[in-house]
Amino acid sequence: MVFKRLMQAMGVGGPSVETVLANPNCRPGGQLEGVVHVAGGDHPVDVSYVALGLVTRVEVESGDNDYNTTQEFHRQQVTGAFRLEAGQRHDVPFRFAVPWETPVTQVYGQHLHGMTMGLRTELEVARSVDKGDLDAVSVHPLPAQERILDAFLRLGFRFARADVERGHIYGVHQTLPFYQEIEFHPAPQYAGQINQLEVTFVADPRQMQVVLELDKRGGLFTEGRDAFGRFTVDHATADRTDWTTQLDAWLRQSLQRRGLFS
């Protein structure tokens, strides 16, 4: 009997969880739907809660050291406490709200290199937390984000990679403790003046901030530097702008100010 209680305390023969998503694809501001299946083990337990958390990989700068960590950035408890008998099955349907600032992982059906996203299921029994189930999630861009990204592709830029960096962008209201940077290789007409272009979206229900960063090439007597641009796009009117023309004009103007484009 003592051995059995010890094994139970270690979680042996305890409950298990499995989350099944109705559709792993979503957009920022949307939701994920599914069911959490909780299966009882070989002894009854008191479950404290079942919770879901959206997690992604985040790059952290700490002095001279950079490292990656997995960070949960949105959490939703889907049950309170309940009794789970031995061998009993408890199904929990859920709708999980996806934050508007959630990083994008898919563009035009292609995975963005460098991005990871998952929905983690957490179950607590007797103050012991089981984070055993992690389901991959694909986050597709909002229509307004698609129009901006499509404009860069039309200009000849090519996707390089994306990452998520911990921190806040100066002058931009953020609710999450990080931001995503989508990196592009330069278009041919800018290749002599730009090393890379980085785009960041920070969205809310009404609009989104678009932050552009140019990594400029240095000349023989000039030092390379970064140039920043920022503008706001309303979701409702994003389709009324010729973004290809507008972004091309901004890029040329920025480079002309540095004497790098004629």
Tab-separated table of C-alpha atoms in Angstrom:
chain	number	residue	atom	x	y	z
A	1	MET	CA	0.000	0.000	0.000
A	2	VAL	CA	2.849	2.412	0.849
A	3	PHE	CA	4.513	1.630	-2.499
A	4	LYS	CA	1.231	2.257	-4.364
A	5	ARG	CA	0.758	5.636	-2.683
A	6	LEU	CA	4.340	6.561	-3.546
A	7	MET	CA	3.794	5.670	-7.201
A	8	GLN	CA	0.596	7.730	-7.257
A	9	ALA	CA	2.433	10.695	-5.746
A	10	MET	CA	4.999	10.414	-8.553
A	11	GLY	CA	2.225	10.537	-11.146
A	12	VAL	CA	2.447	6.892	-12.136
A	13	GLY	CA	-0.916	5.575	-13.263
A	14	GLY	CA	-2.377	9.073	-13.164
A	15	PRO	CA	-4.630	10.859	-15.691
A	16	SER	CA	-3.567	11.803	-19.204
A	17	VAL	CA	-4.663	14.624	-21.519
A	18	GLU	CA	-4.960	14.892	-25.277
A	19	THR	CA	-6.095	17.990	-27.153
A	20	VAL	CA	-7.704	17.655	-30.575
A	21	LEU	CA	-8.010	20.850	-32.629
A	22	ALA	CA	-10.893	21.151	-35.073
A	23	ASN	CA	-8.557	23.204	-37.285
A	24	PRO	CA	-4.938	24.092	-36.426
A	25	ASN	CA	-5.065	27.108	-38.763
A	26	CYS	CA	-6.026	30.536	-37.451
A	27	ARG	CA	-5.413	34.260	-37.813
A	28	PRO	CA	-4.524	36.903	-35.240
A	29	GLY	CA	-7.691	38.017	-33.492
A	30	GLY	CA	-9.430	34.743	-34.364
A	31	GLN	CA	-9.885	31.619	-32.312
A	32	LEU	CA	-8.971	27.964	-32.095
A	33	GLU	CA	-11.644	25.372	-31.353
A	34	GLY	CA	-11.326	21.808	-30.185
A	35	VAL	CA	-11.764	19.316	-27.385
A	36	VAL	CA	-9.496	18.348	-24.501
A	37	HIS	CA	-9.828	14.641	-23.700
A	38	VAL	CA	-8.931	13.834	-20.094
A	39	ALA	CA	-8.571	10.128	-19.357
A	40	GLY	CA	-8.518	8.767	-15.810
A	41	GLY	CA	-5.703	6.520	-14.685
A	42	ASP	CA	-5.821	3.522	-12.366
A	43	HIS	CA	-6.887	5.523	-9.308
A	44	PRO	CA	-9.296	8.436	-8.665
A	45	VAL	CA	-7.835	11.948	-8.513
A	46	ASP	CA	-8.980	15.480	-7.837
A	47	VAL	CA	-8.087	17.635	-10.850
A	48	SER	CA	-7.457	21.268	-9.919
A	49	TYR	CA	-7.819	22.649	-13.463
A	50	VAL	CA	-7.148	22.143	-17.166
A	51	ALA	CA	-5.632	25.112	-18.983
A	52	LEU	CA	-4.441	25.930	-22.501
A	53	GLY	CA	-1.509	28.182	-23.351
A	54	LEU	CA	-0.201	29.550	-26.643
A	55	VAL	CA	3.601	29.276	-26.801
A	56	THR	CA	6.295	30.366	-29.231
A	57	ARG	CA	10.076	30.561	-29.416
A	58	VAL	CA	11.479	33.945	-28.395
A	59	GLU	CA	14.968	35.357	-28.847
A	60	VAL	CA	16.297	37.154	-25.776
A	61	GLU	CA	19.205	39.602	-25.730
A	62	SER	CA	20.989	39.628	-22.409
A	63	GLY	CA	24.164	41.682	-22.393
A	64	ASP	CA	26.610	40.033	-24.759
A	65	ASN	CA	24.651	36.777	-24.790
A	66	ASP	CA	21.652	35.940	-26.964
A	67	TYR	CA	19.548	32.863	-26.347
A	68	ASN	CA	16.222	31.340	-27.361
A	69	THR	CA	13.503	30.343	-24.946
A	70	THR	CA	9.965	28.994	-25.199
A	71	GLN	CA	7.478	31.522	-23.875
A	72	GLU	CA	3.791	31.171	-23.119
A	73	PHE	CA	2.089	34.424	-24.072
A	74	HIS	CA	-1.633	33.738	-23.785
A	75	ARG	CA	-3.428	31.435	-21.372
A	76	GLN	CA	-6.991	30.269	-20.855
A	77	GLN	CA	-8.312	27.989	-18.139
A	78	VAL	CA	-10.951	25.663	-19.597
A	79	THR	CA	-12.088	23.858	-16.425
A	80	GLY	CA	-12.242	24.392	-12.716
A	81	ALA	CA	-11.707	21.636	-10.182
A	82	PHE	CA	-13.402	18.260	-10.696
A	83	ARG	CA	-13.191	14.662	-9.535
A	84	LEU	CA	-11.885	12.143	-12.052
A	85	GLU	CA	-12.565	8.523	-11.240
A	86	ALA	CA	-10.285	5.685	-12.286
A	87	GLY	CA	-10.679	4.964	-15.993
A	88	GLN	CA	-13.205	7.811	-16.449
A	89	ARG	CA	-13.117	9.982	-19.584
A	90	HIS	CA	-13.856	13.681	-19.327
A	91	ASP	CA	-14.197	15.716	-22.555
A	92	VAL	CA	-13.859	19.508	-22.454
A	93	PRO	CA	-14.872	21.508	-25.576
A	94	PHE	CA	-13.164	24.891	-25.862
A	95	ARG	CA	-12.808	28.076	-27.862
A	96	PHE	CA	-9.419	29.688	-27.417
A	97	ALA	CA	-9.036	33.374	-28.330
A	98	VAL	CA	-5.891	34.158	-30.365
A	99	PRO	CA	-4.356	37.571	-29.501
A	100	TRP	CA	-4.233	40.198	-32.240
A	101	GLU	CA	-0.453	40.526	-31.864
A	102	THR	CA	0.196	36.801	-32.350
A	103	PRO	CA	3.172	36.256	-34.712
A	104	VAL	CA	2.503	34.886	-38.183
A	105	THR	CA	3.899	31.447	-39.034
A	106	GLN	CA	2.504	30.809	-42.530
A	107	VAL	CA	2.465	32.949	-45.669
A	108	TYR	CA	0.910	31.731	-48.922
A	109	GLY	CA	0.821	28.195	-47.562
A	110	GLN	CA	4.544	28.188	-46.795
A	111	HIS	CA	5.995	27.950	-43.313
A	112	LEU	CA	8.061	30.990	-42.311
A	113	HIS	CA	11.565	29.744	-41.583
A	114	GLY	CA	12.472	30.333	-37.958
A	115	MET	CA	8.932	30.309	-36.547
A	116	THR	CA	7.337	27.880	-34.103
A	117	MET	CA	3.889	28.068	-32.510
A	118	GLY	CA	1.958	25.605	-30.396
A	119	LEU	CA	-1.015	25.208	-28.086
A	120	ARG	CA	0.041	23.570	-24.833
A	121	THR	CA	-2.363	21.693	-22.545
A	122	GLU	CA	-1.741	21.804	-18.823
A	123	LEU	CA	-3.402	19.665	-16.143
A	124	GLU	CA	-2.845	20.032	-12.414
A	125	VAL	CA	-3.434	17.230	-9.919
A	126	ALA	CA	-2.398	17.590	-6.275
A	127	ARG	CA	-0.168	20.582	-7.089
A	128	SER	CA	1.682	18.565	-9.709
A	129	VAL	CA	1.455	20.129	-13.170
A	130	ASP	CA	1.502	17.998	-16.317
A	131	LYS	CA	2.381	19.902	-19.511
A	132	GLY	CA	2.294	16.812	-21.626
A	133	ASP	CA	0.365	17.815	-24.744
A	134	LEU	CA	1.607	20.349	-27.322
A	135	ASP	CA	-0.198	20.819	-30.628
A	136	ALA	CA	1.316	22.712	-33.554
A	137	VAL	CA	-0.638	25.783	-34.664
A	138	SER	CA	-0.371	27.655	-37.978
A	139	VAL	CA	-1.033	31.389	-37.839
A	140	HIS	CA	-1.896	33.004	-41.180
A	141	PRO	CA	-1.668	36.758	-41.807
A	142	LEU	CA	-4.601	39.139	-41.579
A	143	PRO	CA	-5.857	40.538	-44.935
A	144	ALA	CA	-4.104	43.857	-44.258
A	145	GLN	CA	-0.857	42.041	-43.430
A	146	GLU	CA	-1.166	39.989	-46.613
A	147	ARG	CA	-1.435	43.159	-48.701
A	148	ILE	CA	1.750	44.599	-47.229
A	149	LEU	CA	3.667	41.340	-47.630
A	150	ASP	CA	2.355	40.894	-51.169
A	151	ALA	CA	3.534	44.410	-52.066
A	152	PHE	CA	7.095	43.584	-51.032
A	153	LEU	CA	7.014	40.380	-53.078
A	154	ARG	CA	5.749	42.363	-56.090
A	155	LEU	CA	8.672	44.744	-55.659
A	156	GLY	CA	11.024	41.755	-55.868
A	157	PHE	CA	11.867	41.188	-52.204
A	158	ARG	CA	12.201	37.553	-51.105
A	159	PHE	CA	11.380	36.013	-47.746
A	160	ALA	CA	14.478	35.155	-45.736
A	161	ARG	CA	13.333	34.145	-42.247
A	162	ALA	CA	11.368	35.364	-39.257
A	163	ASP	CA	11.943	35.492	-35.534
A	164	VAL	CA	10.340	36.764	-32.361
A	165	GLU	CA	12.338	39.115	-30.131
A	166	ARG	CA	11.593	39.897	-26.511
A	167	GLY	CA	11.117	43.608	-25.853
A	168	HIS	CA	9.049	46.589	-26.934
A	169	ILE	CA	9.323	48.878	-29.941
A	170	TYR	CA	9.709	52.527	-29.007
A	171	GLY	CA	6.536	54.512	-29.675
A	172	VAL	CA	4.377	51.463	-30.444
A	173	HIS	CA	1.683	50.225	-28.066
A	174	GLN	CA	2.146	46.496	-27.423
A	175	THR	CA	0.216	44.128	-25.202
A	176	LEU	CA	2.638	41.212	-25.633
A	177	PRO	CA	6.207	41.216	-24.258
A	178	PHE	CA	7.745	40.574	-27.686
A	179	TYR	CA	7.438	41.423	-31.379
A	180	GLN	CA	7.965	39.536	-34.626
A	181	GLU	CA	10.407	40.544	-37.343
A	182	ILE	CA	9.868	39.155	-40.858
A	183	GLU	CA	13.091	39.481	-42.814
A	184	PHE	CA	13.413	39.883	-46.582
A	185	HIS	CA	16.325	39.627	-48.967
A	186	PRO	CA	16.551	42.893	-50.957
A	187	ALA	CA	14.890	43.315	-54.326
A	188	PRO	CA	17.338	43.605	-57.273
A	189	GLN	CA	16.782	47.367	-57.677
A	190	TYR	CA	17.808	47.939	-54.043
A	191	ALA	CA	20.447	45.218	-53.695
A	192	GLY	CA	23.326	47.663	-53.877
A	193	GLN	CA	21.929	49.848	-51.088
A	194	ILE	CA	20.138	47.482	-48.668
A	195	ASN	CA	21.401	44.380	-46.874
A	196	GLN	CA	17.965	43.354	-45.660
A	197	LEU	CA	14.494	44.627	-44.882
A	198	GLU	CA	12.580	43.739	-41.704
A	199	VAL	CA	8.839	44.144	-41.224
A	200	THR	CA	6.962	44.095	-37.913
A	201	PHE	CA	3.172	44.102	-37.485
A	202	VAL	CA	1.506	45.128	-34.223
A	203	ALA	CA	-2.253	44.724	-34.677
A	204	ASP	CA	-5.366	45.420	-32.649
A	205	PRO	CA	-9.081	44.990	-33.535
A	206	ARG	CA	-9.237	48.264	-35.519
A	207	GLN	CA	-5.829	48.814	-37.057
A	208	MET	CA	-2.201	47.759	-37.114
A	209	GLN	CA	1.131	49.477	-36.816
A	210	VAL	CA	3.645	48.566	-39.519
A	211	VAL	CA	7.299	49.077	-38.596
A	212	LEU	CA	9.939	48.859	-41.333
A	213	GLU	CA	13.662	48.611	-40.720
A	214	LEU	CA	16.275	48.917	-43.453
A	215	ASP	CA	19.768	47.608	-42.859
A	216	LYS	CA	21.672	49.881	-45.234
A	217	ARG	CA	24.991	49.081	-46.819
A	218	GLY	CA	27.914	51.333	-45.970
A	219	GLY	CA	30.002	52.909	-48.705
A	220	LEU	CA	33.747	53.473	-48.926
A	221	PHE	CA	33.529	56.655	-46.838
A	222	THR	CA	30.142	56.152	-45.181
A	223	GLU	CA	29.020	53.960	-42.351
A	224	GLY	CA	26.146	51.524	-42.787
A	225	ARG	CA	23.122	52.242	-40.595
A	226	ASP	CA	19.526	51.251	-39.998
A	227	ALA	CA	16.593	53.352	-41.169
A	228	PHE	CA	13.154	53.065	-39.625
A	229	GLY	CA	9.703	53.812	-40.940
A	230	ARG	CA	6.349	53.434	-39.248
A	231	PHE	CA	2.774	53.868	-40.394
A	232	THR	CA	-0.738	52.826	-39.385
A	233	VAL	CA	-3.131	50.749	-41.498
A	234	ASP	CA	-6.856	50.451	-40.770
A	235	HIS	CA	-8.175	46.934	-41.365
A	236	ALA	CA	-11.328	48.288	-43.007
A	237	THR	CA	-9.537	50.454	-45.590
A	238	ALA	CA	-6.300	48.535	-46.246
A	239	ASP	CA	-7.525	47.404	-49.662
A	240	ARG	CA	-7.903	51.005	-50.906
A	241	THR	CA	-4.170	51.696	-51.092
A	242	ASP	CA	-1.672	50.751	-53.794
A	243	TRP	CA	0.880	49.415	-51.337
A	244	THR	CA	3.397	48.455	-54.007
A	245	THR	CA	3.655	52.067	-55.187
A	246	GLN	CA	3.556	53.521	-51.684
A	247	LEU	CA	6.253	51.252	-50.251
A	248	ASP	CA	8.492	51.761	-53.276
A	249	ALA	CA	8.192	55.538	-52.821
A	250	TRP	CA	9.080	55.305	-49.133
A	251	LEU	CA	12.111	53.110	-49.822
A	252	ARG	CA	13.433	55.425	-52.541
A	253	GLN	CA	12.892	58.499	-50.376
A	254	SER	CA	14.696	56.906	-47.452
A	255	LEU	CA	17.664	55.898	-49.572
A	256	GLN	CA	17.840	59.262	-51.341
A	257	ARG	CA	18.146	61.031	-48.004
A	258	ARG	CA	21.333	59.028	-47.453
A	259	GLY	CA	22.595	59.655	-50.965
A	260	LEU	CA	22.407	55.937	-51.742
A	261	PHE	CA	19.759	56.088	-54.444
A	262	SER	CA	19.424	58.434	-57.402
